[in-house]
mmCIF file of C-alpha atoms and ligand atoms in Angstrom:
data_model
loop_
_atom_site.group_PDB
_atom_site.id
_atom_site.type_symbol
_atom_site.label_atom_id
_atom_site.label_comp_id
_atom_site.label_asym_id
_atom_site.label_seq_id
_atom_site.Cartn_x
_atom_site.Cartn_y
_atom_site.Cartn_z
ATOM 1 C CA MET A 1 128.007 81.927 105.430
ATOM 2 C CA SER A 2 125.359 79.575 104.070
ATOM 3 C CA VAL A 3 121.679 80.412 103.655
ATOM 4 C CA THR A 4 120.941 78.101 106.591
ATOM 5 C CA GLU A 5 123.421 79.896 108.849
ATOM 6 C CA ASN A 6 122.155 83.290 107.718
ATOM 7 C CA ILE A 7 118.545 82.379 108.531
ATOM 8 C CA LYS A 8 119.596 81.137 111.954
ATOM 9 C CA ASN A 9 121.338 84.459 112.534
ATOM 10 C CA ILE A 10 118.276 86.454 111.411
ATOM 11 C CA HIS A 11 116.028 84.349 113.679
ATOM 12 C CA GLU A 12 118.305 85.075 116.644
ATOM 13 C CA ARG A 13 118.223 88.785 115.924
ATOM 14 C CA MET A 14 114.421 88.687 115.496
ATOM 15 C CA ALA A 15 114.117 86.925 118.858
ATOM 16 C CA ALA A 16 116.311 89.539 120.544
ATOM 17 C CA ALA A 17 114.247 92.396 119.043
ATOM 18 C CA CYS A 18 111.070 90.635 120.250
ATOM 19 C CA ALA A 19 112.530 90.270 123.736
ATOM 20 C CA ARG A 20 113.440 93.970 123.852
ATOM 21 C CA SER A 21 109.941 95.046 122.819
ATOM 22 C CA GLY A 22 107.781 92.469 124.583
ATOM 23 C CA ARG A 23 106.606 90.902 121.339
ATOM 24 C CA ARG A 24 106.184 87.281 120.341
ATOM 25 C CA MET A 25 108.275 85.662 117.636
ATOM 26 C CA GLU A 26 105.188 83.861 116.241
ATOM 27 C CA ASP A 27 103.566 87.210 115.486
ATOM 28 C CA ILE A 28 106.291 88.087 112.990
ATOM 29 C CA THR A 29 106.727 86.495 109.564
ATOM 30 C CA LEU A 30 110.119 86.490 107.922
ATOM 31 C CA VAL A 31 109.723 86.982 104.172
ATOM 32 C CA ALA A 32 112.927 85.822 102.467
ATOM 33 C CA VAL A 33 113.491 88.211 99.578
ATOM 34 C CA SER A 34 114.842 85.966 96.844
ATOM 35 C CA LYS A 35 114.793 88.383 93.891
ATOM 36 C CA THR A 36 117.621 87.657 91.417
ATOM 37 C CA LYS A 37 118.613 84.545 93.438
ATOM 38 C CA PRO A 38 118.428 80.979 92.130
ATOM 39 C CA VAL A 39 115.782 78.450 93.138
ATOM 40 C CA SER A 40 118.531 76.255 94.660
ATOM 41 C CA MET A 41 119.150 78.906 97.333
ATOM 42 C CA MET A 42 115.412 79.241 97.932
ATOM 43 C CA GLN A 43 115.189 75.488 98.394
ATOM 44 C CA GLU A 44 117.853 75.676 101.079
ATOM 45 C CA ALA A 45 115.817 78.378 102.833
ATOM 46 C CA TYR A 46 112.675 76.259 102.469
ATOM 47 C CA GLU A 47 114.414 73.348 104.145
ATOM 48 C CA THR A 48 115.120 75.488 107.209
ATOM 49 C CA GLY A 49 111.356 76.057 107.475
ATOM 50 C CA CYS A 50 111.095 79.315 105.562
ATOM 51 C CA LEU A 51 107.899 79.205 103.454
ATOM 52 C CA ASP A 52 107.569 82.877 102.521
ATOM 53 C CA PHE A 53 109.483 84.364 99.591
ATOM 54 C CA GLY A 54 109.478 87.946 98.330
ATOM 55 C CA GLU A 55 109.979 88.877 94.685
ATOM 56 C CA ASN A 56 109.825 92.247 92.976
ATOM 57 C CA LYS A 57 109.242 91.050 89.419
ATOM 58 C CA VAL A 58 106.159 89.274 88.116
ATOM 59 C CA GLN A 59 108.260 87.210 85.719
ATOM 60 C CA GLU A 60 110.402 85.848 88.536
ATOM 61 C CA ILE A 61 107.326 84.650 90.438
ATOM 62 C CA VAL A 62 105.958 83.059 87.276
ATOM 63 C CA ASN A 63 109.273 81.249 86.665
ATOM 64 C CA LYS A 64 110.080 80.187 90.213
ATOM 65 C CA LYS A 65 106.706 79.181 91.603
ATOM 66 C CA PRO A 66 106.402 75.919 89.619
ATOM 67 C CA GLN A 67 109.923 74.950 90.714
ATOM 68 C CA MET A 68 109.202 75.297 94.426
ATOM 69 C CA PRO A 69 107.104 73.035 96.683
ATOM 70 C CA GLU A 70 103.334 73.649 96.672
ATOM 71 C CA ASP A 71 103.304 75.201 100.123
ATOM 72 C CA ALA A 72 105.946 77.854 99.368
ATOM 73 C CA ARG A 73 104.269 81.263 99.383
ATOM 74 C CA PHE A 74 105.221 84.074 97.029
ATOM 75 C CA HIS A 75 104.868 87.708 98.056
ATOM 76 C CA MET A 76 104.826 90.414 95.393
ATOM 77 C CA ILE A 77 106.849 93.240 96.940
ATOM 78 C CA GLY A 78 107.885 95.318 93.916
ATOM 79 C CA HIS A 79 106.082 97.963 91.907
ATOM 80 C CA LEU A 80 103.299 96.260 89.954
ATOM 81 C CA GLN A 81 102.258 97.522 86.530
ATOM 82 C CA THR A 82 98.541 97.236 85.864
ATOM 83 C CA ASN A 83 99.114 95.214 82.669
ATOM 84 C CA LYS A 84 100.856 92.475 84.706
ATOM 85 C CA VAL A 85 98.236 92.071 87.423
ATOM 86 C CA GLY A 86 96.562 89.183 85.605
ATOM 87 C CA GLN A 87 99.782 87.161 85.562
ATOM 88 C CA VAL A 88 100.505 87.408 89.281
ATOM 89 C CA ILE A 89 97.148 87.657 91.035
ATOM 90 C CA ASP A 90 96.628 83.918 91.430
ATOM 91 C CA LYS A 91 100.290 83.219 92.224
ATOM 92 C CA ALA A 92 101.072 85.725 94.977
ATOM 93 C CA VAL A 93 99.674 85.069 98.436
ATOM 94 C CA LEU A 94 99.921 88.785 99.204
ATOM 95 C CA ILE A 95 100.623 91.880 97.097
ATOM 96 C CA HIS A 96 102.571 94.261 99.363
ATOM 97 C CA SER A 97 102.974 97.028 96.807
ATOM 98 C CA VAL A 98 99.547 98.461 96.049
ATOM 99 C CA ASP A 99 100.571 102.075 95.607
ATOM 100 C CA SER A 100 97.543 103.641 93.889
ATOM 101 C CA LEU A 101 93.791 103.487 93.632
ATOM 102 C CA HIS A 102 94.213 102.771 89.936
ATOM 103 C CA LEU A 103 96.203 99.591 90.659
ATOM 104 C CA ALA A 104 93.645 98.483 93.255
ATOM 105 C CA GLU A 105 90.873 98.914 90.667
ATOM 106 C CA LYS A 106 92.755 96.680 88.243
ATOM 107 C CA ILE A 107 93.331 94.030 90.937
ATOM 108 C CA GLU A 108 89.613 94.145 91.786
ATOM 109 C CA LYS A 109 88.723 93.589 88.119
ATOM 110 C CA GLU A 110 91.128 90.679 87.663
ATOM 111 C CA ALA A 111 90.113 89.061 90.962
ATOM 112 C CA GLU A 112 86.447 89.303 90.020
ATOM 113 C CA LYS A 113 87.170 87.579 86.688
ATOM 114 C CA ARG A 114 88.760 84.662 88.539
ATOM 115 C CA GLU A 115 86.105 84.634 91.280
ATOM 116 C CA MET A 116 88.775 85.013 93.936
ATOM 117 C CA ILE A 117 89.638 87.423 96.714
ATOM 118 C CA SER A 118 93.020 89.096 96.551
ATOM 119 C CA ASP A 119 94.887 89.978 99.748
ATOM 120 C CA ILE A 120 96.825 93.208 99.497
ATOM 121 C CA LEU A 121 98.768 95.772 101.501
ATOM 122 C CA LEU A 122 98.775 99.479 100.751
ATOM 123 C CA GLU A 123 102.297 100.772 100.151
ATOM 124 C CA VAL A 124 102.990 104.020 101.938
ATOM 125 C CA ASN A 125 105.869 106.355 101.089
ATOM 126 C CA VAL A 126 106.221 107.478 104.689
ATOM 127 C CA ALA A 127 109.514 109.282 104.152
ATOM 128 C CA ARG A 128 108.159 111.026 101.019
ATOM 129 C CA GLU A 129 111.135 109.995 98.917
ATOM 130 C CA GLU A 130 110.814 111.034 95.287
ATOM 131 C CA SER A 131 112.540 107.850 94.136
ATOM 132 C CA LYS A 132 109.948 105.607 95.775
ATOM 133 C CA TYR A 133 106.459 104.456 94.955
ATOM 134 C CA GLY A 134 103.691 104.507 97.503
ATOM 135 C CA MET A 135 100.871 106.693 98.751
ATOM 136 C CA PHE A 136 101.544 109.565 101.086
ATOM 137 C CA LEU A 137 100.399 109.003 104.662
ATOM 138 C CA GLU A 138 97.656 111.615 104.374
ATOM 139 C CA ASP A 139 96.098 109.869 101.351
ATOM 140 C CA VAL A 140 95.874 106.368 102.806
ATOM 141 C CA THR A 141 92.583 106.740 104.682
ATOM 142 C CA LYS A 142 90.655 108.174 101.745
ATOM 143 C CA ASN A 143 92.029 105.519 99.375
ATOM 144 C CA LEU A 144 91.256 102.795 101.897
ATOM 145 C CA GLU A 145 87.675 104.017 102.216
ATOM 146 C CA VAL A 146 87.240 103.326 98.505
ATOM 147 C CA ILE A 147 89.243 100.088 98.270
ATOM 148 C CA SER A 148 87.623 98.516 101.332
ATOM 149 C CA ARG A 149 84.335 98.518 99.408
ATOM 150 C CA PHE A 150 85.817 96.399 96.595
ATOM 151 C CA PRO A 151 84.296 92.930 97.037
ATOM 152 C CA HIS A 152 87.280 90.992 95.640
ATOM 153 C CA ILE A 153 90.010 92.712 97.628
ATOM 154 C CA ARG A 154 90.905 92.335 101.287
ATOM 155 C CA VAL A 155 93.186 95.069 102.562
ATOM 156 C CA LYS A 156 95.303 93.175 105.090
ATOM 157 C CA GLY A 157 97.522 96.045 106.118
ATOM 158 C CA LEU A 158 100.203 98.571 105.252
ATOM 159 C CA MET A 159 103.717 98.356 103.860
ATOM 160 C CA THR A 160 106.631 100.758 103.627
ATOM 161 C CA ILE A 161 110.160 100.785 102.262
ATOM 162 C CA ALA A 162 112.181 103.004 104.532
ATOM 163 C CA PRO A 163 115.133 105.049 103.253
ATOM 164 C CA ASN A 164 118.497 103.424 102.786
ATOM 165 C CA VAL A 165 120.406 104.749 105.804
ATOM 166 C CA GLU A 166 123.682 104.022 107.604
ATOM 167 C CA ASN A 167 122.088 103.907 111.013
ATOM 168 C CA ALA A 168 118.779 102.027 111.309
ATOM 169 C CA GLU A 169 117.728 104.317 114.168
ATOM 170 C CA GLU A 170 117.155 107.032 111.564
ATOM 171 C CA ASN A 171 114.216 105.005 110.263
ATOM 172 C CA ARG A 172 112.545 104.499 113.634
ATOM 173 C CA LYS A 173 110.430 107.633 113.226
ATOM 174 C CA PHE A 174 109.038 106.389 109.890
ATOM 175 C CA PHE A 175 108.121 102.988 111.365
ATOM 176 C CA LYS A 176 106.454 104.754 114.299
ATOM 177 C CA GLU A 177 104.417 106.934 111.925
ATOM 178 C CA LEU A 178 103.191 103.956 109.923
ATOM 179 C CA TYR A 179 102.338 102.011 113.078
ATOM 180 C CA GLN A 180 100.338 104.994 114.341
ATOM 181 C CA LEU A 181 98.345 105.146 111.092
ATOM 182 C CA TYR A 182 97.759 101.380 111.265
ATOM 183 C CA VAL A 183 96.385 101.657 114.795
ATOM 184 C CA ASP A 184 94.221 104.665 113.844
ATOM 185 C CA ILE A 185 92.698 102.800 110.899
ATOM 186 C CA LYS A 186 91.950 99.782 113.067
ATOM 187 C CA SER A 187 90.367 101.870 115.802
ATOM 188 C CA LYS A 188 88.132 103.701 113.314
ATOM 189 C CA ASN A 189 87.261 100.410 111.595
ATOM 190 C CA ILE A 190 87.743 101.893 108.103
ATOM 191 C CA ASP A 191 89.124 98.545 106.998
ATOM 192 C CA ASN A 192 86.106 96.329 107.892
ATOM 193 C CA GLY A 193 88.351 94.598 110.412
ATOM 194 C CA THR A 194 90.647 92.967 107.872
ATOM 195 C CA MET A 195 93.755 94.930 108.762
ATOM 196 C CA SER A 196 96.282 92.861 110.709
ATOM 197 C CA MET A 197 99.606 93.189 108.892
ATOM 198 C CA LEU A 198 102.394 95.716 108.886
ATOM 199 C CA SER A 199 105.179 94.973 106.400
ATOM 200 C CA MET A 200 108.268 96.985 107.287
ATOM 201 C CA GLY A 201 111.954 96.397 107.876
ATOM 202 C CA MET A 202 114.672 94.984 105.598
ATOM 203 C CA THR A 203 118.199 93.669 106.198
ATOM 204 C CA GLY A 204 119.483 97.000 107.478
ATOM 205 C CA ASP A 205 116.628 97.940 109.781
ATOM 206 C CA PHE A 206 114.373 94.961 110.573
ATOM 207 C CA GLU A 207 115.170 94.962 114.280
ATOM 208 C CA VAL A 208 114.011 98.555 114.679
ATOM 209 C CA ALA A 209 110.921 97.726 112.581
ATOM 210 C CA ILE A 210 110.072 94.806 114.890
ATOM 211 C CA GLU A 211 110.458 97.056 117.922
ATOM 212 C CA GLU A 212 107.988 99.453 116.271
ATOM 213 C CA GLY A 213 105.359 96.845 115.444
ATOM 214 C CA ALA A 214 106.205 95.104 112.141
ATOM 215 C CA THR A 215 104.373 91.808 111.576
ATOM 216 C CA LEU A 216 106.180 91.008 108.302
ATOM 217 C CA ILE A 217 109.830 91.752 107.667
ATOM 218 C CA ARG A 218 111.385 91.471 104.206
ATOM 219 C CA VAL A 219 114.999 90.313 104.346
ATOM 220 C CA GLY A 220 117.054 89.677 101.203
ATOM 221 C CA THR A 221 120.768 90.404 101.552
ATOM 222 C CA GLY A 222 120.866 89.141 105.133
ATOM 223 C CA ILE A 223 119.734 85.690 103.942
ATOM 224 C CA PHE A 224 120.955 85.266 100.366
ATOM 225 C CA GLY A 225 123.943 87.645 100.306
ATOM 226 C CA SER A 226 124.463 90.729 98.189
ATOM 227 C CA ARG A 227 122.879 91.079 94.780
HETATM 228 C C1 PLP B 1 114.913 94.059 97.740
HETATM 229 C C2 PLP B 1 113.827 94.394 98.677
HETATM 230 C C3 PLP B 1 113.894 94.029 100.042
HETATM 231 C C4 PLP B 1 115.075 93.327 100.664
HETATM 232 O O1 PLP B 1 116.149 94.201 100.796
HETATM 233 P P1 PLP B 1 117.475 93.775 101.586
HETATM 234 O O2 PLP B 1 118.080 95.069 101.971
HETATM 235 O O3 PLP B 1 118.301 92.988 100.631
HETATM 236 O O4 PLP B 1 117.059 92.973 102.764
HETATM 237 C C5 PLP B 1 112.804 94.327 100.840
HETATM 238 N N1 PLP B 1 111.720 94.957 100.350
HETATM 239 C C6 PLP B 1 111.620 95.329 99.059
HETATM 240 C C7 PLP B 1 110.388 95.994 98.594
HETATM 241 C C8 PLP B 1 112.669 95.052 98.185
HETATM 242 O O5 PLP B 1 112.547 95.431 96.898
#
């Protein structure tokens, strides 16, 4: 199957998940996760109307961005080392993977230097997997209270990487937990009203994530094939 056919298939499945859960397709952004894949495949995705690309390495964003049209948007979705923040901050439209207060402090410093505001998501390790980065659910509010006072950062929402499971239904409880936290934060206004994004769901579980409130889904294999 071509990238074009794969995207059409993902769109159909997104639409069906929206229909099941009373959501609108325009409220969900498909981020095409192009890590390790060539720019030629990304261009094919771009031509179908996909403008959002996810990468997990700073170097790949640095290399690919100049080769893509101006309006292609790069999302940093992988673990970000503090010493690489300066390279990516003005190239990524959104950093999904802010997993510590320390990293947020570094982003604040680099954004201030460039007189810009950086949009970020806080990564939450909802399933408490040892192999994964991310804050624990119970630490998000206290970290957010600090980060939301940083003048050069806008916390746009929350992100999680759910466990790799056979049956996507097994991840529903984790998506529900993150959605609940997201709603709590919004209702208490800890975020200064900037929170509007929930990044959850990948090739294996994006339909369940949409049913549970995702506004961004990150799909790699389902679009570009296996890595
Ligand atoms: C690789 C990756 C994805 C995409 O995974 P697929 O299963 O290929 O869809 C999504 N999110 C993150 C953070 C990733 O690193």
